[in-house]
Structures are given as structure tokens and as C-alpha cells.
PDB file of C-alpha atoms in Angstrom:
ATOM      1  CA  MET A  18      24.435 139.055  -5.082  1.00  0.00           C
ATOM      2  CA  ALA A  19      27.337 136.653  -5.668  1.00  0.00           C
ATOM      3  CA  ASP A  20      28.412 135.149  -8.971  1.00  0.00           C
ATOM      4  CA  ILE A  21      28.733 131.635  -7.537  1.00  0.00           C
ATOM      5  CA  PHE A  22      26.390 129.747  -5.230  1.00  0.00           C
ATOM      6  CA  ILE A  23      27.913 126.784  -3.380  1.00  0.00           C
ATOM      7  CA  SER A  24      25.661 123.796  -2.727  1.00  0.00           C
ATOM      8  CA  TYR A  25      27.159 121.353  -0.213  1.00  0.00           C
ATOM      9  CA  ALA A  26      26.637 119.285   2.927  1.00  0.00           C
ATOM     10  CA  HIS A  27      27.476 121.107   6.168  1.00  0.00           C
ATOM     11  CA  VAL A  28      29.780 118.365   7.409  1.00  0.00           C
ATOM     12  CA  ASP A  29      32.058 119.154   4.449  1.00  0.00           C
ATOM     13  CA  SER A  30      32.455 122.801   5.493  1.00  0.00           C
ATOM     14  CA  ASP A  31      36.240 122.643   5.942  1.00  0.00           C
ATOM     15  CA  LYS A  32      36.857 121.284   2.444  1.00  0.00           C
ATOM     16  CA  VAL A  33      34.308 123.651   0.933  1.00  0.00           C
ATOM     17  CA  ARG A  34      36.003 126.586   2.649  1.00  0.00           C
ATOM     18  CA  GLU A  35      39.215 125.737   0.769  1.00  0.00           C
ATOM     19  CA  ILE A  36      37.310 125.767  -2.517  1.00  0.00           C
ATOM     20  CA  VAL A  37      35.691 129.090  -1.672  1.00  0.00           C
ATOM     21  CA  GLN A  38      39.026 130.678  -0.751  1.00  0.00           C
ATOM     22  CA  HIS A  39      40.613 129.586  -4.033  1.00  0.00           C
ATOM     23  CA  LEU A  40      37.663 130.870  -6.047  1.00  0.00           C
ATOM     24  CA  GLU A  41      37.840 134.211  -4.267  1.00  0.00           C
ATOM     25  CA  LYS A  42      41.572 134.420  -5.028  1.00  0.00           C
ATOM     26  CA  GLU A  43      40.551 134.167  -8.671  1.00  0.00           C
ATOM     27  CA  GLY A  44      38.495 137.304  -8.181  1.00  0.00           C
ATOM     28  CA  MET A  45      35.107 135.571  -8.066  1.00  0.00           C
ATOM     29  CA  SER A  46      32.345 136.433  -5.620  1.00  0.00           C
ATOM     30  CA  VAL A  47      31.005 133.392  -3.777  1.00  0.00           C
ATOM     31  CA  TRP A  48      27.969 132.780  -1.600  1.00  0.00           C
ATOM     32  CA  TRP A  49      27.506 129.796   0.687  1.00  0.00           C
ATOM     33  CA  ASP A  50      25.164 129.456   3.603  1.00  0.00           C
ATOM     34  CA  ILE A  51      27.868 130.251   6.143  1.00  0.00           C
ATOM     35  CA  ALA A  52      27.032 133.825   5.152  1.00  0.00           C
ATOM     36  CA  LEU A  53      23.557 133.507   6.623  1.00  0.00           C
ATOM     37  CA  ARG A  54      22.996 135.864   9.529  1.00  0.00           C
ATOM     38  CA  SER A  55      20.953 135.415  12.654  1.00  0.00           C
ATOM     39  CA  GLY A  56      17.390 136.485  11.959  1.00  0.00           C
ATOM     40  CA  ASP A  57      17.571 135.752   8.226  1.00  0.00           C
ATOM     41  CA  ARG A  58      14.690 133.774   6.774  1.00  0.00           C
ATOM     42  CA  TYR A  59      16.957 131.003   5.584  1.00  0.00           C
ATOM     43  CA  THR A  60      14.778 129.577   2.851  1.00  0.00           C
ATOM     44  CA  ASP A  61      14.054 132.986   1.338  1.00  0.00           C
ATOM     45  CA  VAL A  62      17.724 134.005   1.354  1.00  0.00           C
ATOM     46  CA  ILE A  63      18.872 130.699  -0.157  1.00  0.00           C
ATOM     47  CA  GLU A  64      16.242 130.844  -2.893  1.00  0.00           C
ATOM     48  CA  LYS A  65      17.186 134.434  -3.719  1.00  0.00           C
ATOM     49  CA  GLU A  66      20.944 133.748  -3.876  1.00  0.00           C
ATOM     50  CA  LEU A  67      20.393 130.578  -5.875  1.00  0.00           C
ATOM     51  CA  ALA A  68      18.228 132.387  -8.410  1.00  0.00           C
ATOM     52  CA  GLN A  69      20.586 135.358  -8.803  1.00  0.00           C
ATOM     53  CA  ALA A  70      23.855 133.412  -9.030  1.00  0.00           C
ATOM     54  CA  LYS A  71      25.364 132.968 -12.483  1.00  0.00           C
ATOM     55  CA  CYS A  72      26.850 129.616 -11.516  1.00  0.00           C
ATOM     56  CA  VAL A  73      25.896 126.965  -8.962  1.00  0.00           C
ATOM     57  CA  LEU A  74      28.730 124.727  -7.798  1.00  0.00           C
ATOM     58  CA  ALA A  75      27.467 121.445  -6.367  1.00  0.00           C
ATOM     59  CA  VAL A  76      30.072 119.807  -4.129  1.00  0.00           C
ATOM     60  CA  TRP A  77      29.307 116.107  -4.035  1.00  0.00           C
ATOM     61  CA  SER A  78      30.523 113.904  -1.221  1.00  0.00           C
ATOM     62  CA  ARG A  79      29.233 110.862   0.671  1.00  0.00           C
ATOM     63  CA  ASN A  80      27.223 113.257   2.801  1.00  0.00           C
ATOM     64  CA  ALA A  81      26.007 115.492  -0.032  1.00  0.00           C
ATOM     65  CA  ARG A  82      24.586 112.471  -1.878  1.00  0.00           C
ATOM     66  CA  ASN A  83      22.117 112.056   0.969  1.00  0.00           C
ATOM     67  CA  SER A  84      21.253 115.742   1.285  1.00  0.00           C
ATOM     68  CA  THR A  85      17.791 116.735   0.090  1.00  0.00           C
ATOM     69  CA  TRP A  86      18.927 120.367  -0.037  1.00  0.00           C
ATOM     70  CA  VAL A  87      21.931 119.701  -2.282  1.00  0.00           C
ATOM     71  CA  LYS A  88      19.833 117.599  -4.645  1.00  0.00           C
ATOM     72  CA  ALA A  89      17.118 120.265  -4.825  1.00  0.00           C
ATOM     73  CA  GLU A  90      19.633 123.087  -5.421  1.00  0.00           C
ATOM     74  CA  ALA A  91      21.465 121.080  -8.068  1.00  0.00           C
ATOM     75  CA  SER A  92      18.178 120.331  -9.811  1.00  0.00           C
ATOM     76  CA  LEU A  93      17.183 124.003  -9.960  1.00  0.00           C
ATOM     77  CA  ALA A  94      20.664 124.941 -11.187  1.00  0.00           C
ATOM     78  CA  ASN A  95      20.583 122.295 -13.888  1.00  0.00           C
ATOM     79  CA  ASP A  96      17.207 123.511 -15.096  1.00  0.00           C
ATOM     80  CA  ALA A  97      18.689 127.013 -15.330  1.00  0.00           C
ATOM     81  CA  GLU A  98      21.751 125.652 -17.193  1.00  0.00           C
ATOM     82  CA  LYS A  99      24.210 126.984 -14.633  1.00  0.00           C
ATOM     83  CA  LEU A 100      25.233 123.815 -12.792  1.00  0.00           C
ATOM     84  CA  VAL A 101      28.909 122.897 -12.295  1.00  0.00           C
ATOM     85  CA  GLN A 102      29.807 119.806 -10.260  1.00  0.00           C
ATOM     86  CA  VAL A 103      32.802 118.600  -8.277  1.00  0.00           C
ATOM     87  CA  VAL A 104      33.364 115.341  -6.426  1.00  0.00           C
ATOM     88  CA  LEU A 105      35.473 115.157  -3.274  1.00  0.00           C
ATOM     89  CA  HIS A 106      35.950 111.381  -2.893  1.00  0.00           C
ATOM     90  CA  ARG A 107      37.176 108.676  -5.258  1.00  0.00           C
ATOM     91  CA  ASP A 108      34.417 106.259  -4.330  1.00  0.00           C
ATOM     92  CA  VAL A 109      31.653 108.812  -4.815  1.00  0.00           C
ATOM     93  CA  LYS A 110      29.711 109.942  -7.867  1.00  0.00           C
ATOM     94  CA  PRO A 111      26.817 112.379  -8.030  1.00  0.00           C
ATOM     95  CA  PRO A 112      23.433 110.678  -7.519  1.00  0.00           C
ATOM     96  CA  LEU A 113      20.986 110.177 -10.358  1.00  0.00           C
ATOM     97  CA  PRO A 114      20.332 112.066 -12.579  1.00  0.00           C
ATOM     98  CA  PHE A 115      23.403 114.234 -11.917  1.00  0.00           C
ATOM     99  CA  ASN A 116      25.859 111.399 -12.552  1.00  0.00           C
ATOM    100  CA  ILE A 117      25.148 111.691 -16.279  1.00  0.00           C
ATOM    101  CA  ILE A 118      26.253 115.345 -16.193  1.00  0.00           C
ATOM    102  CA  HIS A 119      29.949 116.162 -16.373  1.00  0.00           C
ATOM    103  CA  PHE A 120      31.742 116.620 -13.050  1.00  0.00           C
ATOM    104  CA  GLU A 121      35.331 117.331 -11.991  1.00  0.00           C
ATOM    105  CA  PRO A 122      37.074 115.148  -9.401  1.00  0.00           C
ATOM    106  CA  ILE A 123      39.177 117.174  -6.957  1.00  0.00           C
ATOM    107  CA  TYR A 124      40.040 114.449  -4.477  1.00  0.00           C
ATOM    108  CA  GLY A 125      43.019 116.280  -3.015  1.00  0.00           C
ATOM    109  CA  GLY A 126      41.218 119.592  -2.743  1.00  0.00           C
ATOM    110  CA  PRO A 127      41.768 122.693  -4.904  1.00  0.00           C
ATOM    111  CA  ASN A 128      45.210 122.793  -6.474  1.00  0.00           C
ATOM    112  CA  PRO A 129      46.105 125.456  -9.096  1.00  0.00           C
ATOM    113  CA  SER A 130      48.586 123.056 -10.741  1.00  0.00           C
ATOM    114  CA  ASP A 131      46.005 120.271 -11.058  1.00  0.00           C
ATOM    115  CA  GLU A 132      44.352 119.861 -14.454  1.00  0.00           C
ATOM    116  CA  ASN A 133      40.964 118.983 -12.927  1.00  0.00           C
ATOM    117  CA  TRP A 134      40.999 122.192 -10.896  1.00  0.00           C
ATOM    118  CA  ARG A 135      41.874 124.222 -13.982  1.00  0.00           C
ATOM    119  CA  GLN A 136      39.020 122.557 -15.853  1.00  0.00           C
ATOM    120  CA  LEU A 137      36.689 123.442 -12.998  1.00  0.00           C
ATOM    121  CA  LEU A 138      37.780 127.089 -13.092  1.00  0.00           C
ATOM    122  CA  SER A 139      37.251 127.145 -16.835  1.00  0.00           C
ATOM    123  CA  ALA A 140      33.714 125.758 -16.478  1.00  0.00           C
ATOM    124  CA  VAL A 141      32.886 128.278 -13.756  1.00  0.00           C
ATOM    125  CA  ARG A 142      34.325 131.154 -15.764  1.00  0.00           C
ATOM    126  CA  GLU A 143      32.325 130.103 -18.795  1.00  0.00           C
ATOM    127  CA  ARG A 144      29.159 130.686 -16.812  1.00  0.00           C
ATOM    128  CA  VAL A 145      30.289 133.671 -14.787  1.00  0.00           C
ATOM    129  CA  GLY A 146      32.293 135.382 -17.507  1.00  0.00           C
ATOM    130  CA  GLY A 147      35.802 136.785 -17.292  1.00  0.00           C
ATOM    131  CA  ALA A 148      39.290 135.323 -17.185  1.00  0.00           C
ATOM    132  CA  THR A 149      41.160 133.192 -14.678  1.00  0.00           C
ATOM    133  CA  GLN A 150      44.135 134.570 -12.794  1.00  0.00           C
ATOM    134  CA  ALA A 151      46.540 132.839 -15.179  1.00  0.00           C
ATOM    135  CA  GLU A 152      44.625 134.233 -18.150  1.00  0.00           C
ATOM    136  CA  ARG A 153      44.852 137.712 -16.652  1.00  0.00           C
ATOM    137  CA  ALA A 154      48.671 137.702 -16.907  1.00  0.00           C
ATOM    138  CA  PRO A 155      49.936 140.958 -18.482  1.00  0.00           C
ATOM    139  CA  ALA A 156      49.638 140.794 -22.228  1.00  0.00           C
ATOM    140  CA  LYS A 157      52.710 141.323 -24.356  1.00  0.00           C
ATOM    141  CA  ALA A 158      52.992 144.874 -25.597  1.00  0.00           C
ATOM    142  CA  ALA A 159      51.701 145.292 -29.090  1.00  0.00           C
ATOM    143  CA  ASN A 160      54.323 145.541 -31.777  1.00  0.00           C
ATOM    144  CA  PRO A 161      54.492 149.174 -32.941  1.00  0.00           C
ATOM    145  CA  PHE A 162      55.081 147.974 -36.522  1.00  0.00           C
ATOM    146  CA  ASP A 163      52.688 145.649 -38.282  1.00  0.00           C
ATOM    147  CA  LEU A 164      53.632 143.469 -41.239  1.00  0.00           C
ATOM    148  CA  SER A 165      52.646 146.020 -43.855  1.00  0.00           C
ATOM    149  CA  THR A 166      54.771 148.676 -42.130  1.00  0.00           C
ATOM    150  CA  ILE A 167      57.814 146.413 -42.055  1.00  0.00           C
ATOM    151  CA  LEU A 168      57.357 145.559 -45.721  1.00  0.00           C
ATOM    152  CA  SER A 169      57.171 149.268 -46.496  1.00  0.00           C
ATOM    153  CA  LEU A 170      60.378 149.851 -44.554  1.00  0.00           C
ATOM    154  CA  LEU A 171      62.116 147.057 -46.401  1.00  0.00           C
ATOM    155  CA  SER A 172      60.957 148.538 -49.709  1.00  0.00           C
ATOM    156  CA  ALA A 173      62.258 151.974 -48.710  1.00  0.00           C
ATOM    157  CA  GLY A 174      65.553 150.490 -47.645  1.00  0.00           C
ATOM    158  CA  SER A 175      65.883 148.559 -50.875  1.00  0.00           C
ATOM    159  CA  LEU A 176      65.158 151.718 -52.855  1.00  0.00           C
ATOM    160  CA  GLY A 177      67.744 153.603 -50.843  1.00  0.00           C
ATOM    161  CA  LEU A 178      70.396 150.959 -51.430  1.00  0.00           C
ATOM    162  CA  TYR A 179      69.516 150.894 -55.122  1.00  0.00           C
ATOM    163  CA  LEU A 180      69.894 154.674 -55.432  1.00  0.00           C
ATOM    164  CA  ALA A 181      73.175 154.625 -53.564  1.00  0.00           C
ATOM    165  CA  ALA A 182      74.544 151.855 -55.788  1.00  0.00           C
ATOM    166  CA  LEU A 183      73.223 153.493 -58.959  1.00  0.00           C
ATOM    167  CA  ASN A 184      74.915 156.799 -58.168  1.00  0.00           C
ATOM    168  CA  ALA A 185      78.097 155.380 -56.693  1.00  0.00           C
ATOM    169  CA  PRO A 186      80.155 155.359 -59.971  1.00  0.00           C
ATOM    170  CA  GLY A 187      79.308 158.970 -60.748  1.00  0.00           C
ATOM    171  CA  VAL A 188      80.055 160.023 -57.197  1.00  0.00           C
ATOM    172  CA  ALA A 189      83.408 158.275 -57.310  1.00  0.00           C
ATOM    173  CA  ASP A 190      84.304 160.017 -60.576  1.00  0.00           C
ATOM    174  CA  SER A 191      83.256 163.387 -59.139  1.00  0.00           C
ATOM    175  CA  ILE A 192      85.296 162.844 -55.988  1.00  0.00           C
ATOM    176  CA  ALA A 193      88.314 161.834 -58.084  1.00  0.00           C
ATOM    177  CA  ALA A 194      87.911 164.929 -60.246  1.00  0.00           C
ATOM    178  CA  THR A 195      87.713 167.144 -57.202  1.00  0.00           C
ATOM    179  CA  ALA A 196      90.817 165.544 -55.698  1.00  0.00           C
ATOM    180  CA  GLY A 197      92.648 166.208 -58.965  1.00  0.00           C
ATOM    181  CA  GLY A 198      91.888 169.894 -58.760  1.00  0.00           C
ATOM    182  CA  LEU A 199      89.121 169.808 -61.293  1.00  0.00           C
ATOM    183  CA  VAL A 200      85.629 171.206 -60.757  1.00  0.00           C
ATOM    184  CA  PRO A 201      82.960 168.523 -61.092  1.00  0.00           C
ATOM    185  CA  ASP A 202      80.468 168.857 -63.882  1.00  0.00           C
ATOM    186  CA  PRO A 203      77.282 170.478 -62.440  1.00  0.00           C
ATOM    187  CA  VAL A 204      75.327 167.632 -63.995  1.00  0.00           C
ATOM    188  CA  SER A 205      77.030 165.222 -61.595  1.00  0.00           C
ATOM    189  CA  LEU A 206      76.106 167.187 -58.486  1.00  0.00           C
ATOM    190  CA  PRO A 207      72.662 165.512 -58.135  1.00  0.00           C
ATOM    191  CA  LEU A 208      74.567 162.260 -57.882  1.00  0.00           C
ATOM    192  CA  TYR A 209      75.816 163.344 -54.500  1.00  0.00           C
ATOM    193  CA  ALA A 210      72.278 164.018 -53.315  1.00  0.00           C
ATOM    194  CA  GLY A 211      71.022 160.701 -54.683  1.00  0.00           C
ATOM    195  CA  ALA A 212      73.780 158.738 -53.012  1.00  0.00           C
ATOM    196  CA  VAL A 213      73.369 160.530 -49.685  1.00  0.00           C
ATOM    197  CA  PHE A 214      69.598 160.078 -49.773  1.00  0.00           C
ATOM    198  CA  GLY A 215      69.885 156.393 -50.627  1.00  0.00           C
ATOM    199  CA  ALA A 216      72.453 155.684 -47.922  1.00  0.00           C
ATOM    200  CA  GLY A 217      70.410 157.623 -45.361  1.00  0.00           C
ATOM    201  CA  ALA A 218      67.171 155.789 -46.223  1.00  0.00           C
ATOM    202  CA  ALA A 219      68.912 152.438 -45.981  1.00  0.00           C
ATOM    203  CA  LEU A 220      70.409 153.322 -42.585  1.00  0.00           C
ATOM    204  CA  ALA A 221      67.046 154.536 -41.260  1.00  0.00           C
ATOM    205  CA  THR A 222      65.427 151.298 -42.397  1.00  0.00           C
ATOM    206  CA  VAL A 223      68.036 149.203 -40.603  1.00  0.00           C
ATOM    207  CA  ARG A 224      67.470 151.162 -37.396  1.00  0.00           C
ATOM    208  CA  LYS A 225      63.676 150.792 -37.555  1.00  0.00           C
ATOM    209  CA  ILE A 226      63.871 147.053 -38.246  1.00  0.00           C
ATOM    210  CA  ALA A 227      66.231 146.739 -35.279  1.00  0.00           C
ATOM    211  CA  ALA A 228      63.644 148.523 -33.142  1.00  0.00           C
ATOM    212  CA  VAL A 229      61.011 146.036 -34.287  1.00  0.00           C
ATOM    213  CA  ALA A 230      63.290 143.129 -33.369  1.00  0.00           C
ATOM    214  CA  ASN A 231      63.898 144.576 -29.895  1.00  0.00           C
ATOM    215  CA  ALA A 232      60.163 145.078 -29.358  1.00  0.00           C
ATOM    216  CA  GLU A 233      59.591 141.392 -30.061  1.00  0.00           C
ATOM    217  CA  ARG A 234      61.927 140.319 -27.206  1.00  0.00           C
TER     218      ARG A 234
END
């Protein structure tokens, strides 16, 4: 069972083959009656593939407009709400009643840079499910730090800087006393620890925020 059933006129086989090849490059499975094998009961196989396909792509051309098969397949697909239509020629539109249903013109054939082709892929994917090749591009690695984490880091860094600044005068006095040959007052010793802790927390915060910035590149 294929995801996409192609309905077309046999004389347009070369152009349809291009469409099929591009769809298959997008990772989609496609069935068209070129896959019929000798000995197959053609009508039974076509009915089965048409019923099981998630999307039916009707390829309208001057020849397809006059094809009873294409009209019948498009009608069944429309009833099942899985019809997608393309037009190959500028002077051609789908026959009634299909000309009142949206269709994509791909006059120059499938072209990944063409907006109409991208719209066609989007319509097909909507019915089949999944993403196009462009949409399957590798996703950017998730940031290891979310907003709340960064805010927490900033808060920790601010606290660290505050503690360092708060204890700086006492530390300076203690250092001066030590340099003068005096023994610092034991009460001032925790000032050292507070200043060291504050400076260390601030430095750690800066490093983690830098890591976040690098992860965003």
C-alpha cells in the first residue's frame, strides 16, 4: 500500500514520472499504474490502491481532461476528502466539477524552489502526515538552561557580588592589620569566607551565562 495514488493520462507519463521521483525523494511512497504487473487484474488493483491511499494526486492536462479514468478516480478521491490536484499546462483547468476545487499549477514541472510546488507538497503532507524534507532539517539543540534557570543564576551572581562588596571593607582592614604585624580580630575572620564565597559565586554565574550564550550560537 502506498501513501499517494497518482491519477493521470498515460500520454503524460514522462512528466508524471518527474513528479513521482520528487515525491519519493521527499520520503513518500507513491503508486501509479506503471507498477501494474502482467497478469494483474487491473481494475481490482487500481480500486484497491485508490481506496487504501491516504492521498490521491490528480494530474490534469489536456489529455487528462478527456480521460474517463482520471475523472472517475478524482471523483472517488474527492468523496473521500483526499484529493489533491495539479495542472500541467497554462491553458488547462480541471474539468467540472473539479475546477471549483483548489489546484496547484506546476507548468514547468516539479521544482523545489517553486512556491507552487512547495504548496503542493504541503497539501500532500497534510493528508499523508509527516514533514517535508526541508521541514526535516536538524533541529537546533535545546538550550540546557531555560529562562527560570538563567534568572536563578543571575540572582545567585547578584547575591555573590553583594556579599563580596559588603565584606570588602572588613577584609581590607583585616589584610592591613595582618600586614602591619597585628593578628586580625577573630570576629573578622568570617569576612574572608563571605568575600571568597561571594566572589566565587559571581564568577561561577558569569561562566554559566557564557555557556548559555555559546549554546545559542
